[in-house]
Amino acid sequence: MNQFPYDAVVFDLDGTLFDAEEGIVSSVESAMEELGLPIPEGADLRLVVGPPLLDSFRDLLCVPQDRIDDAIASYKRHFEQEGMYRYQVYPHIRSILRMLREGGVHVGLATSKDRFIAQRVMDLFGMSHYFDAIVGENTGNEKLGKPELIRRALPEKYRCAAMVGDRHFDVNGAKGAGIESVGVCYGCGSEEELQVAGADHIVPDTEALRALLCPGAEIPRGWFLSMEGLDGSGKTTQMELLEKKLRQLGFSVVRTREPGGCDISEDIRSIILSTDHMEMSSTTEALLYAASRAQHVHQRIRPAVEEGRVVLCDRFVDSSVAYQGGGRQLGVETIQQINAPAVADMMPDVTIYLAIDHRTAIRRRLNASTPDRLELEDLEFFERVQKAYERLIRENRKRFVSVDAERDIESIAEDVLSAVLAKLEPEAEWEA
């Protein structure tokens, strides 16, 4: 077990685990508009992130006392309908929580948010399973206050505990609870605010927070995900949507492609796909793909996975097996042997295959833009490619997830994300 400096760590929610500014500020603006109340000139709406809503509406936004309850109710409606969906988990937070849990540290959450809303946010982003205690404020007017929230998030017994937060409320709450405080400068508070409040430690970013809370611990291995499919299956669109969602959920994402992904490999890509090289032999093509892949794995994929990142790769060795092994009829086994030293032990943890009939796929592709050298092949070529992919899926059922790509973009994206999250966070229970 790791000997971390704290055996109990309590986190604030907004501005500490989540970049909450957009979600909270937009909900405040909607509430003020709904009630027909002006936002005071010069009011810094970023300051609503952190303190209790009542204080913000009364002190910052100057809402009349008899309308504060209506303002809070309106805010909560807008927040639950839209605001919380604009949250974004800060980079490295997931790895910090995972490292603490694996190190035997008690992990708690203490937020001034309504406890039911706080739980919904945690469930929505698949974060609840990292926490031993999730504590929020009462729904009614009798508030617990930050020191009591922190005390309830702590275990009965602990050696040394810390509260992590971005505002002076968190620092003062830690003092009231009799524990140390760690102020973070990446949220809505400032270093000056945290210094004045008397934070025991102040860190500039989540990497520094990880070093403070988990000194000397090995960063958990990342993940390698590939996406495969015929040209025209919608890979580019789905990669973009998947990358955006994973970043929102707090995964550190490296998006790349094949052939390409680094300078040398991109140079090889331009040779492979250029219509100036129509005389290129099938064997040369296959060897060039393998050479590009070897450099890509060495220079970009392996280092990123070892740093704990999620690598999203548009095509990998399965494309060579399908296109050169099947389409070019060089043989599946031959292409696998050519690529063995290039791939080494860096096979994807999961491969998403966008399943679509080859006739539909090539029709889509040719209507989209000017085709490259491979896309100029005949239908029989793409039929062989499709059959090679189908063979790969049958032989690698644990790695492949086949998604019907002949539907609307949103439905495909939902299935892709669900399949990926089931691999990345199998313990999480995601809100539907």
XYZ file of C-alpha atoms in Angstrom:
432
model
C 0.000 0.000 0.000
C 1.265 3.492 -0.873
C 2.275 5.740 2.029
C 0.501 8.877 0.877
C 0.610 12.016 3.080
C -3.137 11.794 3.755
C -5.218 8.736 4.525
C -8.409 10.761 4.006
C -8.993 13.373 1.304
C -12.200 15.361 0.866
C -12.876 17.223 -2.388
C -15.073 20.170 -3.221
C -17.193 19.703 -6.355
C -17.433 22.876 -8.458
C -14.092 24.355 -9.481
C -12.173 21.417 -8.014
C -13.410 18.216 -9.635
C -15.411 19.949 -12.344
C -15.045 23.022 -14.488
C -18.534 24.169 -13.530
C -18.445 27.812 -14.569
C -20.422 27.573 -17.797
C -23.111 25.335 -16.305
C -23.611 27.424 -13.163
C -23.356 30.873 -14.740
C -25.773 29.990 -17.551
C -28.282 28.677 -14.986
C -27.966 31.866 -12.901
C -28.480 34.032 -15.987
C -31.553 32.007 -16.970
C -33.015 32.322 -13.471
C -32.505 36.084 -13.379
C -34.057 36.450 -16.821
C -37.034 34.286 -15.867
C -37.702 36.429 -12.808
C -37.241 39.644 -14.797
C -34.360 40.777 -12.584
C -31.324 42.681 -13.893
C -27.793 41.450 -13.225
C -26.022 44.253 -11.312
C -23.519 46.163 -13.408
C -19.995 44.936 -12.806
C -21.066 41.726 -11.048
C -18.473 38.986 -11.647
C -20.667 35.940 -12.256
C -17.689 33.623 -11.818
C -18.036 34.281 -8.100
C -21.317 32.335 -7.976
C -19.213 29.163 -8.279
C -18.479 28.011 -4.761
C -20.684 29.725 -2.172
C -24.263 28.683 -1.320
C -26.849 29.883 -3.846
C -28.676 31.928 -1.256
C -25.542 33.970 -0.559
C -24.870 34.546 -4.254
C -28.393 35.696 -5.075
C -28.551 37.928 -2.004
C -25.058 39.424 -1.850
C -23.721 39.351 -5.418
C -26.889 39.621 -7.493
C -28.893 41.766 -5.034
C -32.082 39.732 -5.378
C -34.795 41.056 -3.011
C -35.235 38.882 0.083
C -38.815 37.976 -0.823
C -37.728 36.645 -4.235
C -34.659 34.634 -3.272
C -36.585 31.360 -2.904
C -38.064 31.843 -6.397
C -34.605 32.588 -7.799
C -33.151 29.435 -6.254
C -36.047 27.303 -7.524
C -35.670 28.730 -11.031
C -31.907 28.168 -10.958
C -32.333 24.538 -9.932
C -34.793 23.886 -12.787
C -32.428 25.321 -15.375
C -29.424 23.596 -13.814
C -31.028 20.145 -13.831
C -32.374 20.559 -17.364
C -29.238 21.947 -18.976
C -26.590 23.432 -16.680
C -25.155 20.206 -15.278
C -24.709 18.853 -18.793
C -22.258 21.685 -19.481
C -19.901 20.542 -16.731
C -16.481 19.176 -17.607
C -14.227 17.044 -15.412
C -10.780 18.594 -15.071
C -7.879 16.686 -16.701
C -6.112 14.119 -14.470
C -8.872 14.174 -11.828
C -9.971 10.657 -12.719
C -6.426 9.312 -12.382
C -5.972 11.121 -9.046
C -9.138 9.570 -7.651
C -8.159 6.153 -8.961
C -4.668 6.410 -7.443
C -6.051 7.478 -4.064
C -8.528 4.623 -3.980
C -5.914 2.077 -5.042
C -3.627 3.500 -2.339
C -6.215 2.798 0.361
C -7.111 6.455 0.934
C -10.627 7.385 2.084
C -12.087 9.719 -0.579
C -14.972 12.023 0.262
C -16.955 14.822 -1.368
C -18.237 17.857 0.548
C -20.199 20.398 -1.478
C -22.551 23.266 -0.718
C -24.774 21.957 -3.491
C -28.030 20.230 -2.655
C -26.964 16.646 -1.928
C -29.452 15.141 -4.421
C -28.202 17.375 -7.236
C -24.595 16.634 -6.284
C -25.297 12.915 -6.501
C -26.916 13.375 -9.919
C -23.862 15.239 -11.223
C -21.552 12.518 -9.945
C -23.690 9.801 -11.515
C -24.005 11.687 -14.798
C -20.216 11.764 -15.151
C -19.609 8.254 -13.812
C -17.658 9.487 -10.776
C -19.602 8.097 -7.810
C -17.702 4.809 -7.581
C -14.505 6.660 -6.637
C -16.019 8.052 -3.427
C -16.565 6.567 0.020
C -18.858 9.452 0.993
C -20.777 12.058 -1.032
C -22.121 14.811 1.197
C -24.178 17.824 0.149
C -26.397 20.428 1.742
C -29.927 19.928 2.995
C -32.737 20.799 0.603
C -34.453 23.093 3.119
C -33.347 26.400 4.610
C -31.376 24.874 7.501
C -27.886 24.595 6.051
C -25.118 22.458 7.530
C -22.248 24.741 6.542
C -18.905 23.727 5.053
C -17.180 22.558 8.277
C -20.011 20.151 9.073
C -20.192 18.935 5.459
C -16.479 18.134 5.611
C -16.804 16.352 8.952
C -19.558 14.145 7.528
C -17.430 13.283 4.497
C -14.528 12.093 6.678
C -14.190 8.576 8.096
C -14.608 7.983 11.820
C -10.860 7.507 12.249
C -7.985 8.881 10.205
C -4.312 9.713 10.635
C -4.120 12.907 8.581
C -6.792 14.439 6.349
C -7.047 17.287 3.858
C -9.796 19.270 2.166
C -9.172 20.140 -1.509
C -10.984 23.170 -2.899
C -10.682 26.304 -5.000
C -12.271 28.968 -2.773
C -11.783 30.468 0.676
C -14.984 28.698 1.762
C -13.147 25.392 1.406
C -10.080 26.587 3.308
C -12.178 27.993 6.146
C -14.284 24.836 6.171
C -11.146 22.722 6.571
C -10.027 24.863 9.497
C -13.438 24.478 11.098
C -13.248 20.713 10.678
C -9.721 20.608 12.102
C -7.952 19.285 9.009
C -5.420 20.611 6.472
C -6.438 22.471 3.326
C -5.181 22.244 -0.249
C -6.116 25.199 -2.430
C -6.238 24.733 -6.203
C -5.711 27.672 -8.575
C -7.253 26.100 -11.683
C -10.821 26.689 -10.450
C -12.702 29.948 -9.882
C -10.657 31.136 -6.934
C -7.294 32.890 -7.087
C -3.933 32.242 -5.473
C -4.321 35.495 -3.545
C -7.710 34.437 -2.183
C -6.329 31.096 -1.058
C -3.252 32.679 0.514
C -5.338 35.210 2.451
C -7.584 32.377 3.659
C -4.492 30.564 4.937
C -4.431 27.416 2.816
C -1.802 24.917 3.986
C -0.875 24.073 0.391
C -1.614 25.782 -2.920
C -1.207 24.034 -6.296
C -1.458 25.601 -9.771
C -2.930 22.667 -11.691
C -4.117 19.075 -11.479
C -0.689 17.633 -12.259
C 0.708 19.424 -9.199
C -2.293 18.225 -7.185
C -1.553 14.642 -8.213
C 2.086 15.047 -7.168
C 1.047 16.422 -3.768
C -1.616 13.835 -2.962
C 0.070 10.793 -4.548
C 3.847 11.375 -4.335
C 5.947 8.674 -5.937
C 2.960 6.611 -7.089
C 2.941 5.163 -10.572
C 0.402 6.758 -12.900
C -2.100 4.083 -14.025
C -1.668 2.819 -17.582
C -3.890 4.497 -20.117
C -5.995 2.944 -22.866
C -5.550 2.376 -26.576
C -8.759 2.553 -28.619
C -8.993 2.186 -32.386
C -11.882 2.816 -34.744
C -12.233 0.802 -37.931
C -14.579 0.685 -40.886
C -14.839 1.092 -44.614
C -14.187 4.497 -46.156
C -17.527 6.287 -45.905
C -18.601 4.567 -42.685
C -18.474 7.853 -40.729
C -15.287 7.302 -38.722
C -14.144 10.925 -38.775
C -17.464 12.210 -37.453
C -17.677 9.554 -34.761
C -14.050 10.087 -33.700
C -14.734 13.798 -33.232
C -17.846 13.160 -31.138
C -16.131 10.493 -29.031
C -13.088 12.698 -28.392
C -15.281 15.621 -27.302
C -17.310 13.488 -24.903
C -14.311 11.735 -23.363
C -12.627 15.085 -22.757
C -15.783 16.358 -21.052
C -15.724 13.281 -18.806
C -12.151 14.090 -17.782
C -10.127 11.608 -19.818
C -6.800 12.867 -21.146
C -7.220 12.124 -24.844
C -4.655 11.841 -27.632
C -6.322 11.607 -31.023
C -4.315 10.277 -33.919
C -4.669 8.414 -37.204
C -3.159 5.861 -39.547
C -1.367 6.013 -41.783
C 0.213 9.012 -40.097
C 0.139 10.307 -36.549
C 3.701 11.707 -36.434
C 5.977 13.475 -38.918
C 7.696 10.441 -40.429
C 4.455 8.484 -40.645
C 2.634 11.437 -42.226
C 5.320 11.626 -44.904
C 4.765 7.930 -45.653
C 0.994 8.535 -45.723
C 1.348 11.121 -48.473
C 3.242 8.583 -50.577
C 0.752 5.765 -49.994
C -2.413 7.733 -50.768
C -1.191 9.952 -53.600
C -2.829 9.335 -56.989
C 0.610 10.080 -58.489
C 1.656 6.577 -57.413
C -0.966 4.406 -59.115
C 1.809 1.965 -60.176
C 2.646 1.094 -56.547
C 2.680 -2.676 -55.982
C 0.482 -4.258 -53.320
C 3.525 -5.545 -51.433
C 5.169 -2.107 -51.390
C 1.920 -0.627 -50.118
C 1.669 -3.164 -47.308
C 5.292 -2.640 -46.251
C 4.883 1.151 -46.258
C 1.839 0.863 -43.999
C 3.829 -1.315 -41.596
C 6.773 1.122 -41.620
C 4.471 4.048 -40.884
C 2.861 2.061 -38.054
C 6.185 1.119 -36.470
C 7.190 4.773 -36.110
C 3.694 5.767 -34.932
C 3.670 3.163 -32.159
C 7.205 4.030 -31.079
C 6.863 7.811 -31.136
C 3.270 8.499 -30.162
C 1.007 5.620 -29.145
C 3.160 3.784 -26.608
C 4.398 6.925 -24.776
C 0.860 8.302 -24.463
C -0.551 5.052 -23.045
C 2.336 4.810 -20.577
C 1.555 8.385 -19.444
C -1.977 7.324 -18.563
C -3.686 8.891 -21.568
C -6.473 7.527 -23.764
C -5.275 7.139 -27.343
C -7.989 7.318 -30.006
C -6.635 6.058 -33.300
C -8.496 6.356 -36.604
C -7.475 2.969 -38.080
C -4.704 0.637 -36.941
C -3.338 -2.738 -37.996
C -6.830 -4.168 -38.647
C -7.092 -1.784 -41.601
C -3.959 -3.290 -43.132
C -5.284 -6.801 -42.577
C -8.616 -5.871 -44.198
C -7.398 -3.665 -47.057
C -4.097 -5.304 -47.992
C -4.795 -8.805 -46.705
C -8.370 -8.956 -47.974
C -8.765 -6.210 -50.558
C -5.360 -6.679 -52.195
C -5.547 -10.450 -51.607
C -2.105 -10.638 -50.041
C -3.532 -12.863 -47.302
C -4.591 -12.069 -43.752
C -1.778 -14.101 -42.173
C 0.870 -12.493 -44.404
C -0.164 -8.967 -43.375
C -0.266 -9.953 -39.711
C 3.287 -11.299 -39.989
C 4.539 -8.140 -41.753
C 3.064 -5.974 -38.999
C 4.101 -8.087 -36.005
C 7.344 -6.147 -35.295
C 5.612 -2.817 -35.953
C 2.764 -3.474 -33.511
C 4.740 -5.453 -30.917
C 2.522 -5.611 -27.820
C 0.517 -2.444 -28.559
C -2.736 -3.906 -29.796
C -5.828 -1.816 -29.012
C -7.684 -2.530 -25.783
C -10.915 -2.125 -27.724
C -11.696 -1.634 -31.393
C -14.939 -0.030 -32.547
C -16.023 -1.269 -35.975
C -18.576 0.860 -37.810
C -20.530 -1.756 -39.712
C -21.908 -0.676 -43.081
C -22.468 -2.363 -46.434
C -19.555 -1.703 -48.781
C -21.832 -0.363 -51.543
C -23.395 2.224 -49.246
C -20.020 3.166 -47.801
C -18.241 3.825 -51.087
C -21.236 5.755 -52.439
C -21.091 8.032 -49.388
C -17.338 8.451 -49.704
C -17.318 9.332 -53.400
C -20.054 11.915 -52.853
C -18.110 13.585 -50.032
C -14.793 14.615 -51.630
C -12.115 13.709 -54.145
C -11.117 10.046 -53.593
C -7.551 9.011 -52.834
C -5.652 6.163 -54.523
C -7.280 3.360 -52.504
C -10.776 4.809 -52.768
C -10.607 4.543 -56.564
C -10.752 0.725 -56.383
C -13.759 -1.198 -57.699
C -16.683 -2.624 -55.691
C -15.190 -6.129 -55.644
C -12.157 -4.753 -53.778
C -14.346 -3.219 -51.059
C -16.449 -6.350 -50.813
C -13.274 -8.295 -50.009
C -12.303 -5.643 -47.457
C -15.692 -5.951 -45.751
C -15.417 -9.740 -45.567
C -11.905 -9.483 -44.096
C -13.206 -7.156 -41.374
C -16.039 -9.562 -40.615
C -13.519 -12.382 -40.225
C -11.422 -10.262 -37.842
C -14.479 -9.560 -35.711
C -15.381 -13.252 -35.500
C -11.832 -14.128 -34.453
C -11.417 -11.274 -31.942
C -14.793 -10.968 -30.235
C -13.346 -9.741 -26.931
C -11.614 -6.784 -28.576
C -14.062 -5.763 -31.283
C -17.379 -3.976 -30.758
C -19.474 -3.794 -33.922
C -21.803 -0.783 -34.196
C -24.477 -0.428 -36.886
C -23.325 2.616 -38.887
C -26.329 2.798 -41.205
C -28.322 4.912 -38.711
C -28.422 8.542 -37.652
C -25.230 10.089 -36.284
C -26.566 10.565 -32.740
C -27.650 6.929 -32.314
C -24.294 5.671 -33.556
C -22.457 8.052 -31.212
C -24.462 6.857 -28.195
C -23.616 3.217 -28.902
C -19.939 4.008 -29.505
C -19.657 5.952 -26.248
C -21.455 3.253 -24.249
C -19.124 0.573 -25.593
C -16.021 2.639 -24.851
C -17.087 3.617 -21.326
C -17.861 -0.006 -20.521
C -14.179 -0.702 -21.180
C -12.674 2.431 -19.609
C -14.803 2.544 -16.453
C -16.419 -0.874 -15.932
C -17.211 -0.052 -12.285
C -19.068 3.175 -13.072
C -22.847 3.381 -13.175
C -23.660 5.995 -15.773
C -26.880 7.977 -15.568
C -29.120 7.144 -18.506
